[in-house]
């Protein structure tokens, strides 16, 4: 029972949780009150962003998992002070962007910034080339240059279809995406050579990267190609929905940085986001969240979506919306990979198909059970990682596979004339261990299949269905394994099975999974949570957004440090900041197997799960600029990746990072501004030296640092050499975006007595 709260009366309600809360985004917005038949009302103080109703995390007891040094969960992390940020991120300001193109090209024979041509004088033409028409159209639109059927004597851009020859000392990489780019001021010509359309398109992206705002392009001779075939970004639109316009904007950024796979997480416990003709309940109920404890009209309100069926808790792509995304992606050489997550994470689908069953049970009983995803008499008690007690699709009933066949049929039909589907990604992750234990259907089923787990039976059946459509399959790693061992690949009819390796926590001895799968013949996409989960905070600070289950923070530099062929060295600290012992020779074969079949590493992917992504600007903040570092590692193999000695490797890494960080600050962030992307602006580092001089720095040199000594009324620029001030109160500092229109969060330096 609840006590009455009278007008103007205050009641304190204590809420206990078994988990810690150390980041302000742990507290969801849009709390609401409902009573009987009355309409729900959101508590005004909790409405919307940015969680102003949450009290500040302003002491170790609030920002640490445990502040007790004797506790096994003792947390070493603290929010960075301005001085610590200065020490950690304060790097040499080179004054320019030293890298002409990101991702870094494979081979640059000539690059002369002192010798340029200009393509914006109104006299240039693009020589028409039907084989590469997508690239021609894209370049024409960007530079506003007309097409021509003939090659003039000068001032032209010409495309040639030809195989690319790499220098003998370079690797023969993904040739269908390789290109040559020759910018010749002497002949006033630009020549692009590629064997396939994708290579020509990436040459255009490199050309645009070289072009300054006035149209000047330096003399250049580049031969380039990617290290990996798969260079991906995963966006979860199931937990919180984002419309097609948002997705298209990210496709633009992906294309700019030569990422080529967009993995759309379309379904999960909290939402189903794609229209399936013939099964309207999937989106009418599974694509909608509201106040409905019975979940017969909509799903319950999850993740701060409130009691009303509005975005981002509610929403879905119509077939035409999804086709628009496909067309937009194809024009930018991005392949869309839809994921339908099952058998775990199936709550939305289960509830939708149960509602369909209830609607048809009396009038069409046979049709009612056709797509049912649960054993109605299953009394199993379980809870998923996200605490769902009814989110596991039953693998023991025929209707489950009728449903899956229907979904595959629909996906194939939607994709066929735009971007034919090649892979069925069925998710497969985080299946609760006690699911189906009390299902009579599964008890009977197990009599026949006693030597296999129900999950394995499910996977093999899905694989057989996919194979009948000539589709490969893909899944998160734990969807294809039992007790740390991959299912035998020989059990599957597909030649290629793609494993998304995500759980690399060395403290739990799970870092070995990726290489174990690769060594067993699976194609592996690396998306290690400690380095490439873009839903984690940038800093170990309670005011930074993000999940913290895998690691306390993932900076842009941490993404940049990704080493696909040295996976054990990318995660140096555990979740509490304790140093993790690196793999030792004495147990290497058991816990740290060597990567024996390097060609089975298909590529890498940044992953953005959407529990906390309630707006497009939040998505921008979490993805960028980390995605640029992801693109660099997916396309370009750094020399330091192959240095075994950590000290020597770190020295070379730091040199490269200085160049990369300067290029972000002096060039690339401004390019994101032109796309309308609201990337995270890093707060500055600073300290007071010699009593009254402020020394400041920023993670990406080239961004302007500003200071205020009057509470934010007046802001002035801090020059590289520092600035002398006279002050009495607290000093405020912030960083300005590349286009000057936005600012970082404000950081504070205390009074003079606090900084001696």
PDB file of N, CA and C in Angstrom, residues 52-128:
ATOM      1  N   UNK A  52      18.214  16.554 -14.930  1.00  0.00           N
ATOM      2  CA  UNK A  52      18.557  17.570 -13.929  1.00  0.00           C
ATOM      3  C   UNK A  52      18.046  17.208 -12.537  1.00  0.00           C
ATOM      4  N   UNK A  53      17.123  16.258 -12.467  1.00  0.00           N
ATOM      5  CA  UNK A  53      16.584  15.880 -11.158  1.00  0.00           C
ATOM      6  C   UNK A  53      17.526  14.961 -10.384  1.00  0.00           C
ATOM      7  N   UNK A  54      18.595  14.506 -11.025  1.00  0.00           N
ATOM      8  CA  UNK A  54      19.549  13.610 -10.370  1.00  0.00           C
ATOM      9  C   UNK A  54      20.553  14.444  -9.583  1.00  0.00           C
ATOM     10  N   UNK A  55      20.703  14.133  -8.311  1.00  0.00           N
ATOM     11  CA  UNK A  55      21.659  14.860  -7.478  1.00  0.00           C
ATOM     12  C   UNK A  55      23.076  14.628  -7.983  1.00  0.00           C
ATOM     13  N   UNK A  56      23.978  15.573  -7.756  1.00  0.00           N
ATOM     14  CA  UNK A  56      25.343  15.432  -8.277  1.00  0.00           C
ATOM     15  C   UNK A  56      26.094  14.268  -7.635  1.00  0.00           C
ATOM     16  N   UNK A  57      26.919  13.633  -8.443  1.00  0.00           N
ATOM     17  CA  UNK A  57      27.842  12.607  -7.956  1.00  0.00           C
ATOM     18  C   UNK A  57      29.126  13.345  -7.574  1.00  0.00           C
ATOM     19  N   UNK A  58      29.212  13.779  -6.334  1.00  0.00           N
ATOM     20  CA  UNK A  58      30.266  14.726  -5.967  1.00  0.00           C
ATOM     21  C   UNK A  58      31.185  14.235  -4.856  1.00  0.00           C
ATOM     22  N   UNK A  59      31.231  12.916  -4.658  1.00  0.00           N
ATOM     23  CA  UNK A  59      32.132  12.360  -3.652  1.00  0.00           C
ATOM     24  C   UNK A  59      32.505  10.945  -4.065  1.00  0.00           C
ATOM     25  N   UNK A  60      33.613  10.417  -3.540  1.00  0.00           N
ATOM     26  CA  UNK A  60      33.996   9.038  -3.884  1.00  0.00           C
ATOM     27  C   UNK A  60      32.892   8.024  -3.619  1.00  0.00           C
ATOM     28  N   UNK A  61      32.096   8.242  -2.596  1.00  0.00           N
ATOM     29  CA  UNK A  61      31.016   7.300  -2.302  1.00  0.00           C
ATOM     30  C   UNK A  61      29.941   7.292  -3.386  1.00  0.00           C
ATOM     31  N   UNK A  62      29.886   8.336  -4.191  1.00  0.00           N
ATOM     32  CA  UNK A  62      28.889   8.387  -5.264  1.00  0.00           C
ATOM     33  C   UNK A  62      29.462   7.979  -6.611  1.00  0.00           C
ATOM     34  N   UNK A  63      30.742   8.207  -6.866  1.00  0.00           N
ATOM     35  CA  UNK A  63      31.279   7.892  -8.194  1.00  0.00           C
ATOM     36  C   UNK A  63      32.120   6.612  -8.234  1.00  0.00           C
ATOM     37  N   UNK A  64      32.274   5.938  -7.114  1.00  0.00           N
ATOM     38  CA  UNK A  64      33.012   4.674  -7.090  1.00  0.00           C
ATOM     39  C   UNK A  64      32.062   3.504  -6.833  1.00  0.00           C
ATOM     40  N   UNK A  65      32.375   2.368  -7.418  1.00  0.00           N
ATOM     41  CA  UNK A  65      31.625   1.154  -7.090  1.00  0.00           C
ATOM     42  C   UNK A  65      31.789   0.832  -5.616  1.00  0.00           C
ATOM     43  N   UNK A  66      33.012   0.969  -5.154  1.00  0.00           N
ATOM     44  CA  UNK A  66      33.294   0.829  -3.730  1.00  0.00           C
ATOM     45  C   UNK A  66      34.449   1.755  -3.396  1.00  0.00           C
ATOM     46  N   UNK A  67      34.265   2.566  -2.366  1.00  0.00           N
ATOM     47  CA  UNK A  67      35.323   3.470  -1.932  1.00  0.00           C
ATOM     48  C   UNK A  67      36.142   2.872  -0.801  1.00  0.00           C
ATOM     49  N   UNK A  68      35.822   1.627  -0.441  1.00  0.00           N
ATOM     50  CA  UNK A  68      36.511   0.936   0.645  1.00  0.00           C
ATOM     51  C   UNK A  68      37.680   0.144   0.068  1.00  0.00           C
ATOM     52  N   UNK A  69      38.891   0.525   0.431  1.00  0.00           N
ATOM     53  CA  UNK A  69      40.086  -0.095  -0.145  1.00  0.00           C
ATOM     54  C   UNK A  69      40.197  -1.574   0.183  1.00  0.00           C
ATOM     55  N   UNK A  70      39.504  -2.047   1.213  1.00  0.00           N
ATOM     56  CA  UNK A  70      39.560  -3.465   1.569  1.00  0.00           C
ATOM     57  C   UNK A  70      38.515  -4.293   0.825  1.00  0.00           C
ATOM     58  N   UNK A  71      37.640  -3.627   0.083  1.00  0.00           N
ATOM     59  CA  UNK A  71      36.589  -4.320  -0.660  1.00  0.00           C
ATOM     60  C   UNK A  71      37.139  -4.809  -1.991  1.00  0.00           C
ATOM     61  N   UNK A  72      36.736  -6.016  -2.397  1.00  0.00           N
ATOM     62  CA  UNK A  72      37.228  -6.561  -3.670  1.00  0.00           C
ATOM     63  C   UNK A  72      36.753  -5.739  -4.863  1.00  0.00           C
ATOM     64  N   UNK A  73      35.718  -4.937  -4.660  1.00  0.00           N
ATOM     65  CA  UNK A  73      35.229  -4.067  -5.727  1.00  0.00           C
ATOM     66  C   UNK A  73      35.768  -2.646  -5.582  1.00  0.00           C
ATOM     67  N   UNK A  74      36.840  -2.495  -4.823  1.00  0.00           N
ATOM     68  CA  UNK A  74      37.424  -1.167  -4.634  1.00  0.00           C
ATOM     69  C   UNK A  74      37.734  -0.546  -5.987  1.00  0.00           C
ATOM     70  N   UNK A  75      37.259   0.654  -6.171  1.00  0.00           N
ATOM     71  CA  UNK A  75      37.321   1.343  -7.455  1.00  0.00           C
ATOM     72  C   UNK A  75      38.448   2.374  -7.414  1.00  0.00           C
ATOM     73  N   UNK A  76      39.421   2.224  -8.300  1.00  0.00           N
ATOM     74  CA  UNK A  76      40.544   3.153  -8.347  1.00  0.00           C
ATOM     75  C   UNK A  76      40.236   4.412  -9.152  1.00  0.00           C
ATOM     76  N   UNK A  77      39.142   4.397  -9.892  1.00  0.00           N
ATOM     77  CA  UNK A  77      38.870   5.519 -10.786  1.00  0.00           C
ATOM     78  C   UNK A  77      38.283   6.712 -10.045  1.00  0.00           C
ATOM     79  N   UNK A  78      38.731   7.889 -10.456  1.00  0.00           N
ATOM     80  CA  UNK A  78      38.179   9.152 -10.005  1.00  0.00           C
ATOM     81  C   UNK A  78      37.977  10.044 -11.225  1.00  0.00           C
ATOM     82  N   UNK A  79      37.064  10.997 -11.141  1.00  0.00           N
ATOM     83  CA  UNK A  79      36.955  11.952 -12.246  1.00  0.00           C
ATOM     84  C   UNK A  79      38.282  12.684 -12.433  1.00  0.00           C
ATOM     85  N   UNK A  80      38.634  12.948 -13.668  1.00  0.00           N
ATOM     86  CA  UNK A  80      39.883  13.655 -13.930  1.00  0.00           C
ATOM     87  C   UNK A  80      39.777  15.103 -13.469  1.00  0.00           C
ATOM     88  N   UNK A  81      40.799  15.561 -12.778  1.00  0.00           N
ATOM     89  CA  UNK A  81      40.921  16.985 -12.507  1.00  0.00           C
ATOM     90  C   UNK A  81      41.456  17.666 -13.769  1.00  0.00           C
ATOM     91  N   UNK A  82      41.325  18.976 -13.885  1.00  0.00           N
ATOM     92  CA  UNK A  82      41.914  19.655 -15.046  1.00  0.00           C
ATOM     93  C   UNK A  82      43.410  19.377 -15.185  1.00  0.00           C
ATOM     94  N   UNK A  83      44.113  19.284 -14.055  1.00  0.00           N
ATOM     95  CA  UNK A  83      45.553  18.992 -14.109  1.00  0.00           C
ATOM     96  C   UNK A  83      45.795  17.585 -14.638  1.00  0.00           C
ATOM     97  N   UNK A  84      45.016  16.613 -14.189  1.00  0.00           N
ATOM     98  CA  UNK A  84      45.180  15.243 -14.679  1.00  0.00           C
ATOM     99  C   UNK A  84      44.842  15.146 -16.163  1.00  0.00           C
ATOM    100  N   UNK A  85      43.841  15.898 -16.580  1.00  0.00           N
ATOM    101  CA  UNK A  85      43.502  15.886 -18.003  1.00  0.00           C
ATOM    102  C   UNK A  85      44.622  16.528 -18.815  1.00  0.00           C
ATOM    103  N   UNK A  86      45.228  17.556 -18.271  1.00  0.00           N
ATOM    104  CA  UNK A  86      46.382  18.179 -18.930  1.00  0.00           C
ATOM    105  C   UNK A  86      47.519  17.180 -19.074  1.00  0.00           C
ATOM    106  N   UNK A  87      47.779  16.412 -18.014  1.00  0.00           N
ATOM    107  CA  UNK A  87      48.868  15.434 -18.049  1.00  0.00           C
ATOM    108  C   UNK A  87      48.555  14.272 -18.988  1.00  0.00           C
ATOM    109  N   UNK A  88      47.297  13.828 -19.000  1.00  0.00           N
ATOM    110  CA  UNK A  88      46.926  12.657 -19.798  1.00  0.00           C
ATOM    111  C   UNK A  88      46.730  12.979 -21.271  1.00  0.00           C
ATOM    112  N   UNK A  89      46.150  14.135 -21.554  1.00  0.00           N
ATOM    113  CA  UNK A  89      45.776  14.456 -22.932  1.00  0.00           C
ATOM    114  C   UNK A  89      46.561  15.628 -23.511  1.00  0.00           C
ATOM    115  N   UNK A  90      47.403  16.236 -22.704  1.00  0.00           N
ATOM    116  CA  UNK A  90      48.161  17.373 -23.194  1.00  0.00           C
ATOM    117  C   UNK A  90      49.271  16.933 -24.130  1.00  0.00           C
ATOM    118  N   UNK A  91      49.083  17.085 -25.429  1.00  0.00           N
ATOM    119  CA  UNK A  91      50.066  16.640 -26.406  1.00  0.00           C
ATOM    120  C   UNK A  91      50.557  17.829 -27.218  1.00  0.00           C
ATOM    121  N   UNK A  92      51.610  17.617 -27.955  1.00  0.00           N
ATOM    122  CA  UNK A  92      52.230  18.673 -28.741  1.00  0.00           C
ATOM    123  C   UNK A  92      51.261  19.220 -29.787  1.00  0.00           C
ATOM    124  N   UNK A  93      51.151  20.541 -29.825  1.00  0.00           N
ATOM    125  CA  UNK A  93      50.324  21.205 -30.824  1.00  0.00           C
ATOM    126  C   UNK A  93      51.189  21.472 -32.043  1.00  0.00           C
ATOM    127  N   UNK A  94      50.913  20.762 -33.140  1.00  0.00           N
ATOM    128  CA  UNK A  94      51.730  20.877 -34.348  1.00  0.00           C
ATOM    129  C   UNK A  94      51.322  22.063 -35.212  1.00  0.00           C
ATOM    130  N   UNK A  95      50.189  22.660 -34.920  1.00  0.00           N
ATOM    131  CA  UNK A  95      49.756  23.831 -35.671  1.00  0.00           C
ATOM    132  C   UNK A  95      49.086  23.535 -36.998  1.00  0.00           C
ATOM    133  N   UNK A  96      49.124  22.289 -37.436  1.00  0.00           N
ATOM    134  CA  UNK A  96      48.526  21.877 -38.709  1.00  0.00           C
ATOM    135  C   UNK A  96      47.985  20.463 -38.569  1.00  0.00           C
ATOM    136  N   UNK A  97      47.249  20.034 -39.593  1.00  0.00           N
ATOM    137  CA  UNK A  97      46.811  18.640 -39.691  1.00  0.00           C
ATOM    138  C   UNK A  97      47.864  17.873 -40.480  1.00  0.00           C
ATOM    139  N   UNK A  98      48.698  17.075 -39.816  1.00  0.00           N
ATOM    140  CA  UNK A  98      49.821  16.434 -40.514  1.00  0.00           C
ATOM    141  C   UNK A  98      49.440  15.265 -41.415  1.00  0.00           C
ATOM    142  N   UNK A  99      48.260  14.676 -41.208  1.00  0.00           N
ATOM    143  CA  UNK A  99      47.837  13.537 -42.025  1.00  0.00           C
ATOM    144  C   UNK A  99      46.878  14.053 -43.094  1.00  0.00           C
ATOM    145  N   UNK A 100      47.221  13.944 -44.371  1.00  0.00           N
ATOM    146  CA  UNK A 100      46.369  14.525 -45.414  1.00  0.00           C
ATOM    147  C   UNK A 100      45.026  13.836 -45.575  1.00  0.00           C
ATOM    148  N   UNK A 101      44.976  12.532 -45.295  1.00  0.00           N
ATOM    149  CA  UNK A 101      43.747  11.765 -45.474  1.00  0.00           C
ATOM    150  C   UNK A 101      43.594  10.804 -44.303  1.00  0.00           C
ATOM    151  N   UNK A 102      42.399  10.769 -43.717  1.00  0.00           N
ATOM    152  CA  UNK A 102      42.042   9.749 -42.734  1.00  0.00           C
ATOM    153  C   UNK A 102      40.841   8.982 -43.271  1.00  0.00           C
ATOM    154  N   UNK A 103      40.923   7.642 -43.297  1.00  0.00           N
ATOM    155  CA  UNK A 103      42.016   6.802 -42.790  1.00  0.00           C
ATOM    156  C   UNK A 103      43.275   6.903 -43.646  1.00  0.00           C
ATOM    157  N   UNK A 104      44.414   6.677 -42.980  1.00  0.00           N
ATOM    158  CA  UNK A 104      45.714   6.837 -43.615  1.00  0.00           C
ATOM    159  C   UNK A 104      45.849   5.925 -44.830  1.00  0.00           C
ATOM    160  N   UNK A 105      46.260   6.474 -45.982  1.00  0.00           N
ATOM    161  CA  UNK A 105      46.437   5.637 -47.178  1.00  0.00           C
ATOM    162  C   UNK A 105      47.563   4.628 -47.018  1.00  0.00           C
ATOM    163  N   UNK A 106      47.471   3.587 -47.802  1.00  0.00           N
ATOM    164  CA  UNK A 106      48.460   2.516 -47.740  1.00  0.00           C
ATOM    165  C   UNK A 106      49.825   2.969 -48.228  1.00  0.00           C
ATOM    166  N   UNK A 107      49.867   3.669 -49.360  1.00  0.00           N
ATOM    167  CA  UNK A 107      51.154   4.082 -49.940  1.00  0.00           C
ATOM    168  C   UNK A 107      51.008   5.465 -50.566  1.00  0.00           C
ATOM    169  N   UNK A 108      51.789   6.412 -50.081  1.00  0.00           N
ATOM    170  CA  UNK A 108      51.796   7.771 -50.619  1.00  0.00           C
ATOM    171  C   UNK A 108      53.148   8.002 -51.279  1.00  0.00           C
ATOM    172  N   UNK A 109      53.166   7.998 -52.614  1.00  0.00           N
ATOM    173  CA  UNK A 109      54.413   8.205 -53.348  1.00  0.00           C
ATOM    174  C   UNK A 109      54.754   9.683 -53.441  1.00  0.00           C
ATOM    175  N   UNK A 110      53.726  10.527 -53.590  1.00  0.00           N
ATOM    176  CA  UNK A 110      53.933  11.972 -53.717  1.00  0.00           C
ATOM    177  C   UNK A 110      52.853  12.695 -52.924  1.00  0.00           C
ATOM    178  N   UNK A 111      53.276  13.684 -52.144  1.00  0.00           N
ATOM    179  CA  UNK A 111      52.342  14.598 -51.493  1.00  0.00           C
ATOM    180  C   UNK A 111      53.065  15.928 -51.308  1.00  0.00           C
ATOM    181  N   UNK A 112      52.697  16.931 -52.121  1.00  0.00           N
ATOM    182  CA  UNK A 112      53.376  18.224 -52.119  1.00  0.00           C
ATOM    183  C   UNK A 112      52.366  19.345 -51.876  1.00  0.00           C
ATOM    184  N   UNK A 113      52.181  19.743 -50.641  1.00  0.00           N
ATOM    185  CA  UNK A 113      51.234  20.827 -50.353  1.00  0.00           C
ATOM    186  C   UNK A 113      51.609  22.149 -51.012  1.00  0.00           C
ATOM    187  N   UNK A 114      52.893  22.302 -51.386  1.00  0.00           N
ATOM    188  CA  UNK A 114      53.328  23.551 -52.018  1.00  0.00           C
ATOM    189  C   UNK A 114      52.943  23.634 -53.489  1.00  0.00           C
ATOM    190  N   UNK A 115      52.555  22.517 -54.074  1.00  0.00           N
ATOM    191  CA  UNK A 115      52.170  22.461 -55.486  1.00  0.00           C
ATOM    192  C   UNK A 115      50.704  22.051 -55.569  1.00  0.00           C
ATOM    193  N   UNK A 116      49.840  22.953 -56.029  1.00  0.00           N
ATOM    194  CA  UNK A 116      48.400  22.687 -56.008  1.00  0.00           C
ATOM    195  C   UNK A 116      47.738  23.030 -57.337  1.00  0.00           C
ATOM    196  N   UNK A 117      46.548  22.516 -57.512  1.00  0.00           N
ATOM    197  CA  UNK A 117      45.638  22.962 -58.560  1.00  0.00           C
ATOM    198  C   UNK A 117      44.324  23.337 -57.894  1.00  0.00           C
ATOM    199  N   UNK A 118      43.463  24.030 -58.631  1.00  0.00           N
ATOM    200  CA  UNK A 118      42.192  24.474 -58.063  1.00  0.00           C
ATOM    201  C   UNK A 118      41.036  24.005 -58.939  1.00  0.00           C
ATOM    202  N   UNK A 119      40.093  23.295 -58.319  1.00  0.00           N
ATOM    203  CA  UNK A 119      38.987  22.701 -59.079  1.00  0.00           C
ATOM    204  C   UNK A 119      37.703  23.517 -59.024  1.00  0.00           C
ATOM    205  N   UNK A 120      37.739  24.666 -58.366  1.00  0.00           N
ATOM    206  CA  UNK A 120      36.517  25.444 -58.204  1.00  0.00           C
ATOM    207  C   UNK A 120      36.521  26.737 -59.014  1.00  0.00           C
ATOM    208  N   UNK A 121      37.314  26.760 -60.088  1.00  0.00           N
ATOM    209  CA  UNK A 121      37.354  27.975 -60.898  1.00  0.00           C
ATOM    210  C   UNK A 121      36.306  27.988 -62.007  1.00  0.00           C
ATOM    211  N   UNK A 122      35.437  26.971 -62.022  1.00  0.00           N
ATOM    212  CA  UNK A 122      34.340  26.946 -62.978  1.00  0.00           C
ATOM    213  C   UNK A 122      34.652  26.355 -64.323  1.00  0.00           C
ATOM    214  N   UNK A 123      35.879  25.914 -64.548  1.00  0.00           N
ATOM    215  CA  UNK A 123      36.260  25.420 -65.867  1.00  0.00           C
ATOM    216  C   UNK A 123      36.587  23.929 -65.878  1.00  0.00           C
ATOM    217  N   UNK A 124      36.480  23.274 -64.747  1.00  0.00           N
ATOM    218  CA  UNK A 124      36.803  21.845 -64.676  1.00  0.00           C
ATOM    219  C   UNK A 124      35.607  21.004 -65.111  1.00  0.00           C
ATOM    220  N   UNK A 125      35.920  19.798 -65.599  1.00  0.00           N
ATOM    221  CA  UNK A 125      34.870  18.847 -65.965  1.00  0.00           C
ATOM    222  C   UNK A 125      35.231  17.470 -65.417  1.00  0.00           C
ATOM    223  N   UNK A 126      34.201  16.659 -65.220  1.00  0.00           N
ATOM    224  CA  UNK A 126      34.389  15.246 -64.893  1.00  0.00           C
ATOM    225  C   UNK A 126      34.053  14.453 -66.145  1.00  0.00           C
ATOM    226  N   UNK A 127      35.000  13.660 -66.601  1.00  0.00           N
ATOM    227  CA  UNK A 127      34.765  12.858 -67.791  1.00  0.00           C
ATOM    228  C   UNK A 127      33.842  11.704 -67.420  1.00  0.00           C
ATOM    229  N   UNK A 128      32.744  11.607 -68.129  1.00  0.00           N
ATOM    230  CA  UNK A 128      31.711  10.628 -67.814  1.00  0.00           C
ATOM    231  C   UNK A 128      32.258   9.202 -67.929  1.00  0.00           C
TER     232      UNK A 128
END
